mmCIF file of C-alpha atoms and ligand atoms in Angstrom:
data_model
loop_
_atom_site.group_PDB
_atom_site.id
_atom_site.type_symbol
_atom_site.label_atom_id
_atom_site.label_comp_id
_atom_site.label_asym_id
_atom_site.label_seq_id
_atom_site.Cartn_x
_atom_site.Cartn_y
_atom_site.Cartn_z
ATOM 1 C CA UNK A 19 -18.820 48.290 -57.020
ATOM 2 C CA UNK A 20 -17.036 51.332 -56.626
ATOM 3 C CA UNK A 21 -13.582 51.224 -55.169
ATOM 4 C CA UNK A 22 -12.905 52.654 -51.566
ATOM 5 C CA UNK A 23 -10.181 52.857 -49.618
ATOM 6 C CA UNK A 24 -8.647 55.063 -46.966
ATOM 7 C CA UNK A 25 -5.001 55.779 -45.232
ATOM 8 C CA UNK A 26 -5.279 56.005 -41.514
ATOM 9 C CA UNK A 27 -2.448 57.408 -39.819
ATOM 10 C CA UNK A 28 -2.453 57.533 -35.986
ATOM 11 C CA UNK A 29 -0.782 60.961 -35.344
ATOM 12 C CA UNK A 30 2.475 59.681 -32.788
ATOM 13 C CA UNK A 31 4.548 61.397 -34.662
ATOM 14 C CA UNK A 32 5.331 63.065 -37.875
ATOM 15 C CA UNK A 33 5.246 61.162 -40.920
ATOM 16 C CA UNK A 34 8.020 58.962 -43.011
ATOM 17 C CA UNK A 35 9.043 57.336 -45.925
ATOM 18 C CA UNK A 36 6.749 54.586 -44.851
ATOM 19 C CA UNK A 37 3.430 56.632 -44.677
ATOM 20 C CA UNK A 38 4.246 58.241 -47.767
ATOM 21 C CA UNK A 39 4.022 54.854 -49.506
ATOM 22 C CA UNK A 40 0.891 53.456 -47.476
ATOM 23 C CA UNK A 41 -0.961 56.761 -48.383
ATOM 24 C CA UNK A 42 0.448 56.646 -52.065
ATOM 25 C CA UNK A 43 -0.929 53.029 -52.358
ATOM 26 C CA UNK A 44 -4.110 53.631 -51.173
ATOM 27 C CA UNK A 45 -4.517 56.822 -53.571
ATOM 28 C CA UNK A 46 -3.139 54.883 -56.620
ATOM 29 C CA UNK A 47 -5.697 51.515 -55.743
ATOM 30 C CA UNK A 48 -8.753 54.187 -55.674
ATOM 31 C CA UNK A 49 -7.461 55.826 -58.737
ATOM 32 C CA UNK A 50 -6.802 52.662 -60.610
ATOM 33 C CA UNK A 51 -10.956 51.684 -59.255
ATOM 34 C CA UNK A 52 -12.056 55.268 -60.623
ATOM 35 C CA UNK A 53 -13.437 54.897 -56.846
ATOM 36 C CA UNK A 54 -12.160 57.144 -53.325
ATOM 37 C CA UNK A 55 -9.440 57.887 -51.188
ATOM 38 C CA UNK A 56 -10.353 58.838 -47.898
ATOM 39 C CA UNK A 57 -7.638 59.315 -45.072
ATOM 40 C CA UNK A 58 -8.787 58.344 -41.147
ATOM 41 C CA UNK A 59 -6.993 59.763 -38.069
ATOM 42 C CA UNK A 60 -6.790 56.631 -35.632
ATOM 43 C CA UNK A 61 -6.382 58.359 -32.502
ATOM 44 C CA UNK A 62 -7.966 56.121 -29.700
ATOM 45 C CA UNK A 63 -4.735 55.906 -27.931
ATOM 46 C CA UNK A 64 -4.804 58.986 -25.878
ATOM 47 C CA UNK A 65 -1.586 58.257 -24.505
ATOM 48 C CA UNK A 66 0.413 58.351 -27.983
ATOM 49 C CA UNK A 67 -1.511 60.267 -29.790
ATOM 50 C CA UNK A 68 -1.121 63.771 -30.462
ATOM 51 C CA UNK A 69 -3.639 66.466 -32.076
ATOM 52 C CA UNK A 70 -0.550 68.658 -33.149
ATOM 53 C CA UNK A 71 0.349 66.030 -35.512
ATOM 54 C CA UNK A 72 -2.618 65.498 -36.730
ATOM 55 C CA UNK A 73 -2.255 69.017 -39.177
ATOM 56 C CA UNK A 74 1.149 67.976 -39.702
ATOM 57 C CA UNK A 75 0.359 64.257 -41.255
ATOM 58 C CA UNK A 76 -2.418 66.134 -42.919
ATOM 59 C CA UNK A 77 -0.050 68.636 -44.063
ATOM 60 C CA UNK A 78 2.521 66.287 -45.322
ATOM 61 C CA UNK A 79 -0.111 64.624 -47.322
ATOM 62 C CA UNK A 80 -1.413 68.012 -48.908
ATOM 63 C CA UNK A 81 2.458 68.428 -49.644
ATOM 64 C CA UNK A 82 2.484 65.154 -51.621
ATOM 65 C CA UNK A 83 0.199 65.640 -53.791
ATOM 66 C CA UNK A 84 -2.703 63.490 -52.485
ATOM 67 C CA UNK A 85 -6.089 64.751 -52.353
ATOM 68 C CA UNK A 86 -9.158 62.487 -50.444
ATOM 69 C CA UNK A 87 -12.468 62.991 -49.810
ATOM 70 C CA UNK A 88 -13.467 65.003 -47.073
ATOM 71 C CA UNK A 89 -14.489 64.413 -43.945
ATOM 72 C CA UNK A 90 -11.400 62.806 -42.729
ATOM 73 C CA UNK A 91 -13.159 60.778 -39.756
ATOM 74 C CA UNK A 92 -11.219 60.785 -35.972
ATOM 75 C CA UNK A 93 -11.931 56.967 -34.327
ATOM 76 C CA UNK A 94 -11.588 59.784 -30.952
ATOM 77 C CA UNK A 95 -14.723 61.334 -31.662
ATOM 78 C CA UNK A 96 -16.938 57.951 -33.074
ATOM 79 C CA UNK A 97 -16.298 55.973 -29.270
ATOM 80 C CA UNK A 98 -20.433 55.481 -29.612
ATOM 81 C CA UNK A 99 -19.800 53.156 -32.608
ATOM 82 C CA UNK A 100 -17.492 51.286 -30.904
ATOM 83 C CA UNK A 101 -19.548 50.696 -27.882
ATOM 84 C CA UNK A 102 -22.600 49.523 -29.995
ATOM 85 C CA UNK A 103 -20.257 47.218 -31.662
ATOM 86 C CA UNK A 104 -18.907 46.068 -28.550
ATOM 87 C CA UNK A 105 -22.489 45.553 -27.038
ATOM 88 C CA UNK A 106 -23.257 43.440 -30.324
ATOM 89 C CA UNK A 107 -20.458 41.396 -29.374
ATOM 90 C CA UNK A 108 -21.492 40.889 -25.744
ATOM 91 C CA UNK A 109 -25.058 39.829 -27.061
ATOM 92 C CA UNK A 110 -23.525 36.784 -28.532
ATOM 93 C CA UNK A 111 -22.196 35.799 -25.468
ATOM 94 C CA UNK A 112 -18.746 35.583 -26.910
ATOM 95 C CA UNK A 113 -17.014 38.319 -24.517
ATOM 96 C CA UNK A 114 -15.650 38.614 -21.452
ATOM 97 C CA UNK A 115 -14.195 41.123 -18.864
ATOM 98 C CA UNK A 116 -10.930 40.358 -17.818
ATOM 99 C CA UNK A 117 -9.362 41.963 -14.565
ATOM 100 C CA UNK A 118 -5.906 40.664 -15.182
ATOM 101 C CA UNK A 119 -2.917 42.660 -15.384
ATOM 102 C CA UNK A 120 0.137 42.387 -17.650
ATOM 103 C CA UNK A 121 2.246 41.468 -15.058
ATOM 104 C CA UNK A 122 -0.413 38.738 -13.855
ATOM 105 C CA UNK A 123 -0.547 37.062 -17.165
ATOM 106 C CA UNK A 124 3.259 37.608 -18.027
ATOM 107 C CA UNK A 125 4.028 35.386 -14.526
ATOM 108 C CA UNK A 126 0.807 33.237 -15.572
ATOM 109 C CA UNK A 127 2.486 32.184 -18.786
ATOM 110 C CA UNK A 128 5.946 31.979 -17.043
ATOM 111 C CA UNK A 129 4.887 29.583 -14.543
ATOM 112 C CA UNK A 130 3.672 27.243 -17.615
ATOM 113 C CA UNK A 131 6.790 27.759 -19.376
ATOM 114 C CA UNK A 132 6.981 24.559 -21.631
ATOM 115 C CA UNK A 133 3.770 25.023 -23.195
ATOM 116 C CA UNK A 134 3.805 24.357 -26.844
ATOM 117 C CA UNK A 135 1.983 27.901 -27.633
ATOM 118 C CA UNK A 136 2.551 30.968 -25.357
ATOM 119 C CA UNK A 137 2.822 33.836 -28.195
ATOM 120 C CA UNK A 138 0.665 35.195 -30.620
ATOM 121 C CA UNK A 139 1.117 36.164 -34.207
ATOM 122 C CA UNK A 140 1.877 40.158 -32.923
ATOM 123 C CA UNK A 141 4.492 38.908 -30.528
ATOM 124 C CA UNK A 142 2.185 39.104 -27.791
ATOM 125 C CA UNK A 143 1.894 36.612 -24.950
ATOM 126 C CA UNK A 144 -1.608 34.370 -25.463
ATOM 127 C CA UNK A 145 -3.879 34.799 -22.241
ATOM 128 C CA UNK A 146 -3.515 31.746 -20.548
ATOM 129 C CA UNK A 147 -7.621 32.269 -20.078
ATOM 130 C CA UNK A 148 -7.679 32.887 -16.231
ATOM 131 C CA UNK A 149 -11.051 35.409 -16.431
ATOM 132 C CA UNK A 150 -12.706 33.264 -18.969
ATOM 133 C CA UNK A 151 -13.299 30.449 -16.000
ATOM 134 C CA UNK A 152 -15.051 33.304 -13.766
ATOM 135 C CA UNK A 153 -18.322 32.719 -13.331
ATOM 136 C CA UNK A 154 -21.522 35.131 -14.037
ATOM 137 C CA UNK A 155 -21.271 36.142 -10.352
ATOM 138 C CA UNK A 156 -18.039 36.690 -9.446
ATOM 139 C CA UNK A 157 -17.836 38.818 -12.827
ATOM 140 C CA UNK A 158 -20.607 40.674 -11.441
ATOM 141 C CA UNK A 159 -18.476 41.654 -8.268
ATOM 142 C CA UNK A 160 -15.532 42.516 -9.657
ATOM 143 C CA UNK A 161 -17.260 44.660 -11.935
ATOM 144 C CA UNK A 162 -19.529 46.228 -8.851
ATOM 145 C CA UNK A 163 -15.905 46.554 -6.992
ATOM 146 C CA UNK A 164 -14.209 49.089 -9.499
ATOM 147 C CA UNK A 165 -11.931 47.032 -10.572
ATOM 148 C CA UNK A 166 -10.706 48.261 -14.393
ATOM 149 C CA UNK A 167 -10.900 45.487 -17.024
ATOM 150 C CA UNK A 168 -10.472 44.448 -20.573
ATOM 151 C CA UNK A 169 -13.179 42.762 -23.003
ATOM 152 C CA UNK A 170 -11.685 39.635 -24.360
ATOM 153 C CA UNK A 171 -13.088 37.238 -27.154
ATOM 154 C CA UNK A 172 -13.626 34.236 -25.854
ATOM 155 C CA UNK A 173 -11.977 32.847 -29.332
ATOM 156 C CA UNK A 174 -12.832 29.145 -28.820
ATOM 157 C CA UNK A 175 -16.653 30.822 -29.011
ATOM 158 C CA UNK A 176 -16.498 32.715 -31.622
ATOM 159 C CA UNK A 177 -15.105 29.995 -34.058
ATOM 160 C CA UNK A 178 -17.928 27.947 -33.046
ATOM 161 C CA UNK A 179 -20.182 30.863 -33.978
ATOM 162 C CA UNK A 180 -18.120 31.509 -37.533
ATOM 163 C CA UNK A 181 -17.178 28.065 -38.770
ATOM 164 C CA UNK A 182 -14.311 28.210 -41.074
ATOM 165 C CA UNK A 183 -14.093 31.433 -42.627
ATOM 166 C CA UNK A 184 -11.918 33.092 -45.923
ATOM 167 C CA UNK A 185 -10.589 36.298 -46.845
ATOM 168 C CA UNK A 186 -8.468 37.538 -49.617
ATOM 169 C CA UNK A 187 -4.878 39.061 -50.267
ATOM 170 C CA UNK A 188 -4.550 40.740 -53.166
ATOM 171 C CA UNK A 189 -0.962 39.961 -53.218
ATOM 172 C CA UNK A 190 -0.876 36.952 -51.408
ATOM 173 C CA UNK A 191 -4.098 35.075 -52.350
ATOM 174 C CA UNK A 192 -6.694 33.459 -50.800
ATOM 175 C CA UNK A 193 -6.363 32.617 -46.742
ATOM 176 C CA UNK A 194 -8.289 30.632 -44.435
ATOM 177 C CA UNK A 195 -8.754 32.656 -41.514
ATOM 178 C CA UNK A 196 -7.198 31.512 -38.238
ATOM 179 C CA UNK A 197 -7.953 34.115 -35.538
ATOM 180 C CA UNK A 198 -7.195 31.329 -33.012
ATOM 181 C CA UNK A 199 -3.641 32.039 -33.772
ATOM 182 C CA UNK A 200 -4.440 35.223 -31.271
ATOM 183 C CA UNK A 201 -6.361 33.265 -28.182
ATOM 184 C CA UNK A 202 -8.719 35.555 -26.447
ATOM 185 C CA UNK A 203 -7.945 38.619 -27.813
ATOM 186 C CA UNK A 204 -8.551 41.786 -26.108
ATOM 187 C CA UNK A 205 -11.476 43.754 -28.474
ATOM 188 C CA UNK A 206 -11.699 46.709 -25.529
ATOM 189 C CA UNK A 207 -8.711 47.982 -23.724
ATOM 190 C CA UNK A 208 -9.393 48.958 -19.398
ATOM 191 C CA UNK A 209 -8.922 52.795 -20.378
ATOM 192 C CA UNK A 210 -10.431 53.222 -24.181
ATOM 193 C CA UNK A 211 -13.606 50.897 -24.371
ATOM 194 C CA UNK A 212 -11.800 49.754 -27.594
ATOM 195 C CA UNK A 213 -9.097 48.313 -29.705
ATOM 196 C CA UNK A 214 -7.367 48.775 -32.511
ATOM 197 C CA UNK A 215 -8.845 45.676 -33.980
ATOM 198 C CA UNK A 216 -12.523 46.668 -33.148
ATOM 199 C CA UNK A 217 -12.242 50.202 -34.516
ATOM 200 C CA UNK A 218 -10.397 49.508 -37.350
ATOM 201 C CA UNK A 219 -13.506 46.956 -38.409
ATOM 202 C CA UNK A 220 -16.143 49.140 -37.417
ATOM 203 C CA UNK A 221 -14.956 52.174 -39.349
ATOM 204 C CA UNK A 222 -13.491 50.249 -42.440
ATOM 205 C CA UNK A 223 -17.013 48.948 -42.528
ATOM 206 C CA UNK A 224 -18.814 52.486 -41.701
ATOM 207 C CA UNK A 225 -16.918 54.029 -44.661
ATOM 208 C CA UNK A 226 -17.683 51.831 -46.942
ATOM 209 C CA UNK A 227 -14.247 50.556 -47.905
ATOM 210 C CA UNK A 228 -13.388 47.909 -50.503
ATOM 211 C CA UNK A 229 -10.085 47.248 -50.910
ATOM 212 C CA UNK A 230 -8.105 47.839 -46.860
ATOM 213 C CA UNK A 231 -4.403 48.571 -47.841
ATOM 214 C CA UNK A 232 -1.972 48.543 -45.640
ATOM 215 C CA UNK A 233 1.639 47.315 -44.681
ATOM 216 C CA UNK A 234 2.719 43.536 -44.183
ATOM 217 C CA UNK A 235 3.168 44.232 -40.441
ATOM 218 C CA UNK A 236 -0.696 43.947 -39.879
ATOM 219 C CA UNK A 237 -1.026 41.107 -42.158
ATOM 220 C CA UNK A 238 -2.002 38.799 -39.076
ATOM 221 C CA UNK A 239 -4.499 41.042 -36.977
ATOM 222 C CA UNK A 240 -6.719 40.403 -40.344
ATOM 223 C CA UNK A 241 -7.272 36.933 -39.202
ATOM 224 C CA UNK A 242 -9.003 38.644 -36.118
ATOM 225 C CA UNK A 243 -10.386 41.213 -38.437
ATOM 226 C CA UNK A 244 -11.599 38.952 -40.587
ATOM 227 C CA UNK A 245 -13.651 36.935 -37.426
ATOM 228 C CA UNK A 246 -15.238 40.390 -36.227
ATOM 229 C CA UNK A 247 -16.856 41.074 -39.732
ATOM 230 C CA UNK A 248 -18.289 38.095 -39.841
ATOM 231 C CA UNK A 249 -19.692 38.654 -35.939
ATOM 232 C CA UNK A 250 -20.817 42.342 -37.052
ATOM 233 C CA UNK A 251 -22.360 40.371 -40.094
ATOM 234 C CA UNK A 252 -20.422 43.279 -41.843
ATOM 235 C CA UNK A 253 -19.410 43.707 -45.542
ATOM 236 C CA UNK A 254 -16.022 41.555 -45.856
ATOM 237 C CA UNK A 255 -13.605 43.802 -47.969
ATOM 238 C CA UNK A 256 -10.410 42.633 -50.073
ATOM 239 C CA UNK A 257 -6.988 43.320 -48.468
ATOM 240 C CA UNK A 258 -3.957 44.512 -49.616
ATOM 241 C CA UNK A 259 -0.816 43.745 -47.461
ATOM 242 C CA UNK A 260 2.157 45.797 -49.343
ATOM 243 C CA UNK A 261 5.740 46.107 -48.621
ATOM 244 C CA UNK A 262 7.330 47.736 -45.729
ATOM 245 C CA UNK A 263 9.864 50.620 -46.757
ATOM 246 C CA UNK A 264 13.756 50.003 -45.072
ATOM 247 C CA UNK A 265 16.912 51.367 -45.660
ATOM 248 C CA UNK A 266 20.016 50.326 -47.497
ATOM 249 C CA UNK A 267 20.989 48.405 -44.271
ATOM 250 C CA UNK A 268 17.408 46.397 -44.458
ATOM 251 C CA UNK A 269 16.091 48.356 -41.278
ATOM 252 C CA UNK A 270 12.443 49.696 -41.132
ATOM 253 C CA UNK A 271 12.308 53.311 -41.337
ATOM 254 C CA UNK A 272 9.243 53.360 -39.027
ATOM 255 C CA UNK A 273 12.043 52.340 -36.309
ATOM 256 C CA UNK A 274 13.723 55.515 -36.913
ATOM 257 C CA UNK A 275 13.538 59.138 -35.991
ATOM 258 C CA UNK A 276 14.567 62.353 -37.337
ATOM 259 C CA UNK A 277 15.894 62.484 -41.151
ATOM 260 C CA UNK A 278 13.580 60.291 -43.121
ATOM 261 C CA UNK A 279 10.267 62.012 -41.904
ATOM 262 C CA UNK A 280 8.437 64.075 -44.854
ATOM 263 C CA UNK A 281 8.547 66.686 -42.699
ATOM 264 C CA UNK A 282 12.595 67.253 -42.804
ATOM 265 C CA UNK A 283 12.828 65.645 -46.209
ATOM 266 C CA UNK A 284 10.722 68.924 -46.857
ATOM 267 C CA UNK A 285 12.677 71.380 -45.199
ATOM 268 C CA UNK A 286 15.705 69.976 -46.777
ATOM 269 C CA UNK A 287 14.483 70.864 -50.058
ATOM 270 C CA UNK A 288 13.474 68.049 -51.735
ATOM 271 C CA UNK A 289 10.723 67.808 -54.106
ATOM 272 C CA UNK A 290 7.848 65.861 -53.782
ATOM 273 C CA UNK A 291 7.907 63.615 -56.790
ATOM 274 C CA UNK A 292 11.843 63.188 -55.178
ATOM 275 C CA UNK A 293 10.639 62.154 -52.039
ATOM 276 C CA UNK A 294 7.705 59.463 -53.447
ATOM 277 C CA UNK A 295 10.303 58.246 -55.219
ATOM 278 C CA UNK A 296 13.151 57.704 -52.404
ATOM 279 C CA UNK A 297 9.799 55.825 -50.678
ATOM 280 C CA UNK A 298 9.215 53.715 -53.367
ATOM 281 C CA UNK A 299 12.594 52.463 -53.686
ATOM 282 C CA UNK A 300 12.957 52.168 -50.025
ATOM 283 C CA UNK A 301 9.778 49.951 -50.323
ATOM 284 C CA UNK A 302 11.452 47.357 -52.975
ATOM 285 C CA UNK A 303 14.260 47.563 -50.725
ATOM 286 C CA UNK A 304 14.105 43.394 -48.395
ATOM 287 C CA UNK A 305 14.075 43.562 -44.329
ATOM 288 C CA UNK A 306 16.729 42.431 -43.103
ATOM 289 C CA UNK A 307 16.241 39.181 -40.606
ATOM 290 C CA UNK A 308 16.555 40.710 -37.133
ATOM 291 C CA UNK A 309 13.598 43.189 -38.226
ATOM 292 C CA UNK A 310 11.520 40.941 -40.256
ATOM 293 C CA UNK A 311 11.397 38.231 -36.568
ATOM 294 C CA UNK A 312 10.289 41.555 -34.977
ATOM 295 C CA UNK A 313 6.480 41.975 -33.811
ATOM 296 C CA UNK A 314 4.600 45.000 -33.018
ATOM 297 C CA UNK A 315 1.728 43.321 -30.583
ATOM 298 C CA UNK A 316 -1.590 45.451 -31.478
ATOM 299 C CA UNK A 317 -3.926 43.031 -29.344
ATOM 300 C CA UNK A 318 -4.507 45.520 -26.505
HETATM 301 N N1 LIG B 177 -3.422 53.242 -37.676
HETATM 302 C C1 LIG B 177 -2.632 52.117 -38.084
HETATM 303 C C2 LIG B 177 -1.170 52.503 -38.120
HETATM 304 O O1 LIG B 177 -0.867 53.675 -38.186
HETATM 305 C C3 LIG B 177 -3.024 51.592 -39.432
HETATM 306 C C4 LIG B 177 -4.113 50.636 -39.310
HETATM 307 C C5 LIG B 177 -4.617 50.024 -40.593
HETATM 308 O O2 LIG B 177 -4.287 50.500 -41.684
HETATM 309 O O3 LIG B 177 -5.377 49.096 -40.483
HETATM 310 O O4 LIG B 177 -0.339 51.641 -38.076
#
């Protein structure tokens, strides 16, 4: 099987240290496969996301030296996939809407402070499951009423649906997936129809990729990744969870602005092979504690 595998930047911002490692890893995997490097701009957050940037990470990556195969895909433009997905999803009867807001299920989880489980993997709170207990009816009102909601897994479902189910790290091994870990987790956000989990599975799966690389900080959403392939009945690919890059002080350089992006690093005069250097070393460089306990919650 040929090797595939793909960088996917969501253009926030300009690029650093960190994306100059991801992107190098991915090329360098495809290259080791003989097999493709393909780069995907994950722009579904509207909000965040900026088209200018999207030439600039592109840029940068020219800059470095990488080279992928074109088209380079925008999760923006391919929403139809990720309703027909979603659809597939609500055919299994393993979905629901959910009209809650964050506030409503921050003071939900609050008032059961004590509970032995009130945070997922990401750092975000676990729904306490208040829309799950709505019945077909009342669903059907607050849908006919206007009222914005989510699409939520109903998780205790789908792991009757999957059984037990496996996936492999390259670096880590094999794991024994435990997207219960992430309670109902939202698949389709009130303003985008998606996720980052759903679109990240759909496309990895539409492009044909192998071998998903990508930092440690995602390493749990794959337990929820790993659930939605085997929904999708979808081609389960190996993963690859590589190092974060920090500074000398053990902070993540994703956490900070201004110097470290490619961008400046470029301006400044440094070369290329300088700068995929400095990003190597910063990736063999340990997290310090205070970092490492920090979570990035990607379940809405
Ligand atoms: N777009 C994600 C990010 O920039 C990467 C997602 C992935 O590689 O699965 O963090």
């Amino acid at each position: 099987m040929t090797t595939v595998t793909r960088f996917a930047p969501s253009p926030t911002g300009d690029l650093h240290l960190g994306h100059a490692y991801a992107a190098w890893y991915a090329q360098d995997v495809a290259n080791r496969g003989g097999g493709r490097f393909l780069v995907r701009v994950e722009d579904i957050d509207a909000t965040r996301c900026r088209t200018a940037f999207i030439d600039r990470n592109l840029d940068d990556l020219r800059w470095l030296g990488l080279t992928w195969k074109e088209p380079v895909l925008r999760q923006s433009e391919r929403m139809d996939l990720y309703r027909d997905a979603l659809g597939r999803l609500d055919d299994l009867g393993i979905t629901y809407p959910c009209f809650c807001t964050r506030a409503e299920i921050r003071s939900e989880v609050e008032a059961a402070a004590g509970a032995p489980h009130v945070m997922a993997p990401d750092g975000g709170f676990l729904y306490p499951g208040t829309c799950r207990a709505r019945n077909a009816a009342e669903r059907r009102i607050l849908v006919a009423s206007g009222r914005p909601y989510a699409v939520r897994l109903d998780m205790g479902r789908v792991i009757q649906r999957t059984g037990g189910l496996g996936w492999t790290d390259r670096m880590r091994g094999p794991q024994s997936a435990s997207p219960e870990r992430f309670g109902d987790v939202v698949i389709a956000r009130k303003e985008v129809e998606t996720s980052y989990h759903l679109a990240v599975v759909v496309d990895d799966a539409a492009q044909g990729i192998t071998e998903v690389t990508r930092g440690t900080d995602l390493f749990d959403a794959t337990h929820v990744h790993r659930a939605l392939y085997a929904l999708l009945d979808l081609p389960v690919p190996i993963w690859h969870h590589h190092n974060l890059c920090h500074d000398e002080d053990g902070s993540r350089l994703s956490k900070r602005q201004g110097d470290e992006t490619i961008a400046s690093l470029r301006e400044r005069g440094h070369p290329k092979e300088e700068v995929l250097a400095m990003a190597a070393a910063a990736a063999l460089r340990p997290e310090r504690q205070s970092d490492a306990d920090e979570k990035i919650p990607r379940n809405d």
